[in-house]
CSV table of C-alpha atoms and ligand atoms in Angstrom, one decimal:
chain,number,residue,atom,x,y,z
A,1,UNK,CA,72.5,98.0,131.2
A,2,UNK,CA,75.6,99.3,129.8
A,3,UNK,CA,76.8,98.3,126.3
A,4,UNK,CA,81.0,98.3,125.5
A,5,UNK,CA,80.6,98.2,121.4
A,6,UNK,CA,84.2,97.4,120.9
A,7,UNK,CA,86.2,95.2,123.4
A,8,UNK,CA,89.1,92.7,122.1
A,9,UNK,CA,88.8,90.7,124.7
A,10,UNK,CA,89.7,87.0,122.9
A,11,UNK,CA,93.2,88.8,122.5
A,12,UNK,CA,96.3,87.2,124.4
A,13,UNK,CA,96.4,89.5,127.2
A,14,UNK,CA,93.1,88.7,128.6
A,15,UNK,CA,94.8,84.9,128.2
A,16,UNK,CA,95.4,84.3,132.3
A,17,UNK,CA,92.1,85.8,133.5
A,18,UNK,CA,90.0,86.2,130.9
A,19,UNK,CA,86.9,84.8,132.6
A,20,UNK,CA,87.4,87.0,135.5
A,21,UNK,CA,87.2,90.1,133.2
A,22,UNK,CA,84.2,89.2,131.8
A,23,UNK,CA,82.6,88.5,135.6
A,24,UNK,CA,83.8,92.3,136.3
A,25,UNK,CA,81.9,93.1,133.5
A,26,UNK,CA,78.7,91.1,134.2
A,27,UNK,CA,78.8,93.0,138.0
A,28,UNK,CA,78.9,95.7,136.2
A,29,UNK,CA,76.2,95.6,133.9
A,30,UNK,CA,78.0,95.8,131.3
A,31,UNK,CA,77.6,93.5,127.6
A,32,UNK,CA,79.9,94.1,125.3
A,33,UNK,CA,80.6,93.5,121.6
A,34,UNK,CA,83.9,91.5,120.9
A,35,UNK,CA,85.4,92.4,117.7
A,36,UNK,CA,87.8,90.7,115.7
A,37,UNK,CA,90.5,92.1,113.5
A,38,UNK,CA,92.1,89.1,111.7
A,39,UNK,CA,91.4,85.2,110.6
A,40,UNK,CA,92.1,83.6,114.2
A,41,UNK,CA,90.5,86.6,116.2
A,42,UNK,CA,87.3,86.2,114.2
A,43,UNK,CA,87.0,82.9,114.9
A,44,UNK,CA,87.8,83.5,118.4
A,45,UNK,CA,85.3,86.3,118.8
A,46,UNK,CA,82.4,83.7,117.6
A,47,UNK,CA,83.2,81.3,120.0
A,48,UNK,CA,83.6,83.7,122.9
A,49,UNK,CA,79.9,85.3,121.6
A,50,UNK,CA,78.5,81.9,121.6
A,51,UNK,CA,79.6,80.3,124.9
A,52,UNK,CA,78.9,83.8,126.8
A,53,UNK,CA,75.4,85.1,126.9
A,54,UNK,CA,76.3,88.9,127.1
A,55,UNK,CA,78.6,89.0,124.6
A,56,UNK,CA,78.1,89.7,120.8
A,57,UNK,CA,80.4,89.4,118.3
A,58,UNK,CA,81.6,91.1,114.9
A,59,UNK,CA,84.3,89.8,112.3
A,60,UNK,CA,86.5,91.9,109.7
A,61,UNK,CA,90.2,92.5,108.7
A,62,UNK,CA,91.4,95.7,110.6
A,63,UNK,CA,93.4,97.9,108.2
A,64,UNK,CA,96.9,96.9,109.7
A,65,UNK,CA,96.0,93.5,108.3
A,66,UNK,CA,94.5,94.7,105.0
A,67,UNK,CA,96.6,92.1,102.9
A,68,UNK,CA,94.4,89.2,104.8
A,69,UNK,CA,90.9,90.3,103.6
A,70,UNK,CA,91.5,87.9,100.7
A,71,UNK,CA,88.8,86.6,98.9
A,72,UNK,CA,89.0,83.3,100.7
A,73,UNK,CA,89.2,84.6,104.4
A,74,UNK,CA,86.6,86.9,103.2
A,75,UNK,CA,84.5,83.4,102.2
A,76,UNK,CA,85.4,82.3,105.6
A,77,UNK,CA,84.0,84.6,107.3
A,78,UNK,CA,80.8,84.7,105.1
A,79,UNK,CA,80.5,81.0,106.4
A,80,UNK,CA,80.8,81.7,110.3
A,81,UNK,CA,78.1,84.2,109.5
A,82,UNK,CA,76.0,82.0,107.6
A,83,UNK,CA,76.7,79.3,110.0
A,84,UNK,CA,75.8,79.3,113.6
A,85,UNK,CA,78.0,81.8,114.9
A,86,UNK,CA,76.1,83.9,112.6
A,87,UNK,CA,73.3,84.1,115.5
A,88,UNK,CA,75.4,86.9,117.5
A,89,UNK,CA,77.5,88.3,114.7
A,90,UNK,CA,75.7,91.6,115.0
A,91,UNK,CA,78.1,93.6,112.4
A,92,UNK,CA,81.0,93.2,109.9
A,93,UNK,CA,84.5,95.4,111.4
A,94,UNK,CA,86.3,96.2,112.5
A,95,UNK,CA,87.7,97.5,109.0
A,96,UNK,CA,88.7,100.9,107.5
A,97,UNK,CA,91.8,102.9,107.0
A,98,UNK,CA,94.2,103.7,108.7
A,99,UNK,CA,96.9,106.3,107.9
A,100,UNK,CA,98.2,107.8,111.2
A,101,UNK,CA,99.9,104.0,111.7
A,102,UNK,CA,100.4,103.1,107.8
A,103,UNK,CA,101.2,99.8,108.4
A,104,UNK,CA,99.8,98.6,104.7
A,105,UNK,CA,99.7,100.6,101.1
A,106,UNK,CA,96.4,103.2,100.8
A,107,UNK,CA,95.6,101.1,97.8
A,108,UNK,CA,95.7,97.9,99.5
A,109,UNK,CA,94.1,99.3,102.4
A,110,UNK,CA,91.3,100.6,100.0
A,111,UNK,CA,90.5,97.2,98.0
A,112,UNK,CA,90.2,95.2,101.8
A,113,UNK,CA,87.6,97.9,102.7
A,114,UNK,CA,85.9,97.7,99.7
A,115,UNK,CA,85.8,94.2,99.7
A,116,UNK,CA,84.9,94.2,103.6
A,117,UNK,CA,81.8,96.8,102.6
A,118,UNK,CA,80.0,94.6,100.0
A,119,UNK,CA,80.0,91.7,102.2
A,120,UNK,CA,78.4,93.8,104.8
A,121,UNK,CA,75.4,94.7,102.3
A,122,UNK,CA,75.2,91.2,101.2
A,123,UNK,CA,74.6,89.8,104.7
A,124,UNK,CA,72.5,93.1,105.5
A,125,UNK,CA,74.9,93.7,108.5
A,126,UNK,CA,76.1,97.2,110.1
A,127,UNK,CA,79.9,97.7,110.0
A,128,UNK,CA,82.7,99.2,112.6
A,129,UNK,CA,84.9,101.6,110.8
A,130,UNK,CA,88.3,102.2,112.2
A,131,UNK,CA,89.8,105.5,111.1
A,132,UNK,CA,92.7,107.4,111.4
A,133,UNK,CA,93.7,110.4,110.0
A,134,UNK,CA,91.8,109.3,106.9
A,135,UNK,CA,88.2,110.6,107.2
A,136,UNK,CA,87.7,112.4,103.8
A,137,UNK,CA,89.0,109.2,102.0
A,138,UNK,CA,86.7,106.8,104.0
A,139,UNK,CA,83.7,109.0,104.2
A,140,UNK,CA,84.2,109.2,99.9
A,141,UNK,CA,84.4,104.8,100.2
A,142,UNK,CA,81.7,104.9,102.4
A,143,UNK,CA,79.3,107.1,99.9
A,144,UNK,CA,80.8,104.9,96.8
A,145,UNK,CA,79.8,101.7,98.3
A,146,UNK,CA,76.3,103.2,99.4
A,147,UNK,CA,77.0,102.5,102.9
A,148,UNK,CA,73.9,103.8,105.2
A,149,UNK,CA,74.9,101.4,108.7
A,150,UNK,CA,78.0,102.9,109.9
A,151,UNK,CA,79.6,103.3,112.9
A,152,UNK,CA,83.2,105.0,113.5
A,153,UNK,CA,84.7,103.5,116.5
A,154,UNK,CA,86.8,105.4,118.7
A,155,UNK,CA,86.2,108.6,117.3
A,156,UNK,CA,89.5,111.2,117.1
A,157,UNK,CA,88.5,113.2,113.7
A,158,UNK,CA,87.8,117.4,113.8
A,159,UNK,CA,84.2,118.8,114.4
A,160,UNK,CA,84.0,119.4,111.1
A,161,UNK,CA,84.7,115.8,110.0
A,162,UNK,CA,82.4,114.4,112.9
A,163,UNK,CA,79.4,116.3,111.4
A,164,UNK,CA,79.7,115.1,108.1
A,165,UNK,CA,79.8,111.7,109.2
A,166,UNK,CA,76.6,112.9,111.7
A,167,UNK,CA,74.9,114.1,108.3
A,168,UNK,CA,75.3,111.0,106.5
A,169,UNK,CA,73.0,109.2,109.6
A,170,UNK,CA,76.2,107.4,110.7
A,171,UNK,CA,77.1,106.6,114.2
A,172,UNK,CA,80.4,108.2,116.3
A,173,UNK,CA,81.6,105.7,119.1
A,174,UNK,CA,84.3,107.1,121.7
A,175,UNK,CA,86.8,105.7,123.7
A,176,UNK,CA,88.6,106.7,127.3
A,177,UNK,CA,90.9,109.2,125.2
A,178,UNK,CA,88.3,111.8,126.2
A,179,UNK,CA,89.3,111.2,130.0
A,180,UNK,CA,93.0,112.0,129.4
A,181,UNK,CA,93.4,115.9,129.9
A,182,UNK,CA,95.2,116.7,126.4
A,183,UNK,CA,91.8,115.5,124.5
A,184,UNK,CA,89.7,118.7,124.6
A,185,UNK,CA,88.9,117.9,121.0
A,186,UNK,CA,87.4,115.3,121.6
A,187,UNK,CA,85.7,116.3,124.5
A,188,UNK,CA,84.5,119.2,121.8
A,189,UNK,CA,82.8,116.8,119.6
A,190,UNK,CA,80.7,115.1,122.3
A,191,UNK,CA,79.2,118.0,123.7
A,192,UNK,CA,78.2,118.7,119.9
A,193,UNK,CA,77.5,115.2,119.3
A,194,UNK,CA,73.3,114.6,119.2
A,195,UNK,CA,72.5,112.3,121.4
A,196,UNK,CA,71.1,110.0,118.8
A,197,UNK,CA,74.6,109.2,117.5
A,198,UNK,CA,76.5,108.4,120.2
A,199,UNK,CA,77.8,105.1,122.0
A,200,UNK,CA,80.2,103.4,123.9
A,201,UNK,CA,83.4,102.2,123.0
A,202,UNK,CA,86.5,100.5,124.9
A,203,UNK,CA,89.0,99.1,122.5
A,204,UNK,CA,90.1,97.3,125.5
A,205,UNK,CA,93.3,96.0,126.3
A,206,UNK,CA,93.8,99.4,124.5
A,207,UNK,CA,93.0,102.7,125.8
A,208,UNK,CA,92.4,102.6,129.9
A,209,UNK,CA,91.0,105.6,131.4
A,210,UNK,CA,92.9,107.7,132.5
A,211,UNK,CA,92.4,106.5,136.5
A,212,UNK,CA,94.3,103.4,134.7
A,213,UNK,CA,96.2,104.8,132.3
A,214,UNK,CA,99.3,102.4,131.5
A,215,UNK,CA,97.4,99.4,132.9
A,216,UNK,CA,95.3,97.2,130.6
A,217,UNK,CA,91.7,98.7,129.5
A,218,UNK,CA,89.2,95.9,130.2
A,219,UNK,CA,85.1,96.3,129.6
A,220,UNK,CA,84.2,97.1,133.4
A,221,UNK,CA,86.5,100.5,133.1
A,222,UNK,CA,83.9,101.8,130.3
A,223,UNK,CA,82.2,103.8,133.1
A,224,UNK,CA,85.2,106.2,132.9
A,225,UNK,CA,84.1,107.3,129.9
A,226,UNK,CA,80.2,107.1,131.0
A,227,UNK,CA,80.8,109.7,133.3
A,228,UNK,CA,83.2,111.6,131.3
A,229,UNK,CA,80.5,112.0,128.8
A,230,UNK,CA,77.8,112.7,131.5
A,231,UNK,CA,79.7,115.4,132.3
A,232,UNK,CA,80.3,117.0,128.9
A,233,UNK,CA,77.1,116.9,127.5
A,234,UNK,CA,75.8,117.4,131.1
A,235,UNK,CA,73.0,114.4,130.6
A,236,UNK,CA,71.7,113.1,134.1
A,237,UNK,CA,73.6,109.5,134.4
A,238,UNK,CA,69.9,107.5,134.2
A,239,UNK,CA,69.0,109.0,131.2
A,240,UNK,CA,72.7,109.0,129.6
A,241,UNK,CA,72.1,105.0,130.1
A,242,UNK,CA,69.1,105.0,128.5
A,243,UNK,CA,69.8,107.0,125.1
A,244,UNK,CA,73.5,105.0,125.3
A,245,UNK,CA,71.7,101.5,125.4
A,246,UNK,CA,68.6,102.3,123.0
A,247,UNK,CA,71.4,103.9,120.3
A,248,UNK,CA,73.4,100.8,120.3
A,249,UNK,CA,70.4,98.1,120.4
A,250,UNK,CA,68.7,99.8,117.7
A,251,UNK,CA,72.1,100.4,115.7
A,252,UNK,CA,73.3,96.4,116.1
A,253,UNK,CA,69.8,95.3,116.4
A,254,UNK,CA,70.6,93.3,119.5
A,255,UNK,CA,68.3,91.1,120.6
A,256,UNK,CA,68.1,92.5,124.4
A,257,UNK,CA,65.6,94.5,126.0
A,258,UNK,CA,67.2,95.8,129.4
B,301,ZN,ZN1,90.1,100.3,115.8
B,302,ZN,ZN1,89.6,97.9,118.0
């Protein structure tokens, strides 16, 4: 089985066929992780988790929405994890910072991670860091907040900034970018990557391979960057889809065994 750690799939444009998409996805062996980014998308995420058996969910204020990780959404989402939702909320994210986009202040960007981090120790959960062009300052939150379950989705830092966050025991997850031909950098961090710190990641609608590049990315394409990665650390495919599937069900703790 095949695990997509990052999909959006509650978001509009899977609105007309979103039950389709996740049949593609089932065909292909492939479960998935839907994260939210925002109040509604939370709650959406939990519902989709709970009426789909091969979907997870996380919950968290994405740092383009930073100003909504108020104490009182933040209490919101502590009750869908408390409450029954709570069964597949596997981690807290995505959250992080963001300054390649800088669509909120640093500072406010900073208090909603903060805030975002602690709740993720208090429910003992593992979060989804999104970063951009802002490694050093996360990686110096992260270490502040004594963070040790970390994953940064859709990895696009330097070497250098990969293998400190490989040193700290945190995971890297990467996206389709490493099919498109200009991303030789990242192709460069897998093939240093250990394999122990690796996982899938689609960020669907976002990001299609590039066999579907300008098209929407949906959970099925993930094998794109299967392969791609199969090729660069030049991993036979069986085993690649072993390491990939024990990472993340160790990592979330999932409660799947094949
Ligand atoms: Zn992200
Ligand atoms: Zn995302």
């Amino acid at each position: 089985m095949f695990i997509d750690t990052h999909a959006h799939i509650h978001v509009k444009d899977f609105d007309a066929d979103r039950a389709e998409v996740i049949k593609r996805a089932l065909a292909a062996n492939v479960s998935l992780i839907n994260v939210g980014f925002d109040t509604l998308g939370n709650e959406n995420a939990a519902k989709l988790a709970d009426e789909n058996k091969t979907i997870f969910w996380a919950g968290g204020y994405h740092p383009h929405h930073a100003d909504l990780a108020t104490d009182e959404n933040l209490k919101k989402l502590e009750e869908l994890a408390r409450g029954p939702y709570g069964k597949k909320l596997v981690a807290l994210g995505e959250m992080g910072m963001d300054y390649y986009r800088n669509l909120q202040p640093k500072q406010t960007q900073e208090v909603a991670l903060r805030a975002q981090l602690k709740l993720a120790k208090k429910l003992d959960l593992p979060v989804i860091i999104h970063c951009r062009d802002a490694v050093a300052d996360t990686l110096k939150i992260l270490a502040d907040e004594k963070m040790t379950q970390v994953v940064f989705h859709c990895f696009t830092g330097t070497l250098e900034e990969a293998v400190a966050c490989w040193n700290r025991g945190y995971m890297t997850s990467f996206t389709a970018i490493c099919t498109y031909e200009k991303a030789g950098n990242i192709r460069e961090v897998i093939k240093n990557a250990p394999v122990d710190k690796i996982m899938l990641d689609s960020d669907c609608p976002y990001l299609a391979p590039q066999k579907y590049r300008g098209k929407r990315n949906e959970p099925a394409y993930v094998f794109e960057t299967f392969n791609k990665i199969a090729e660069v650390k030049n991993i036979q495919p069986k085993e690649l889809e072993k390491i990939l599937f024990e990472n993340t069900v160790k990592f979330f703790k999932l409660p799947i065994t094949h």
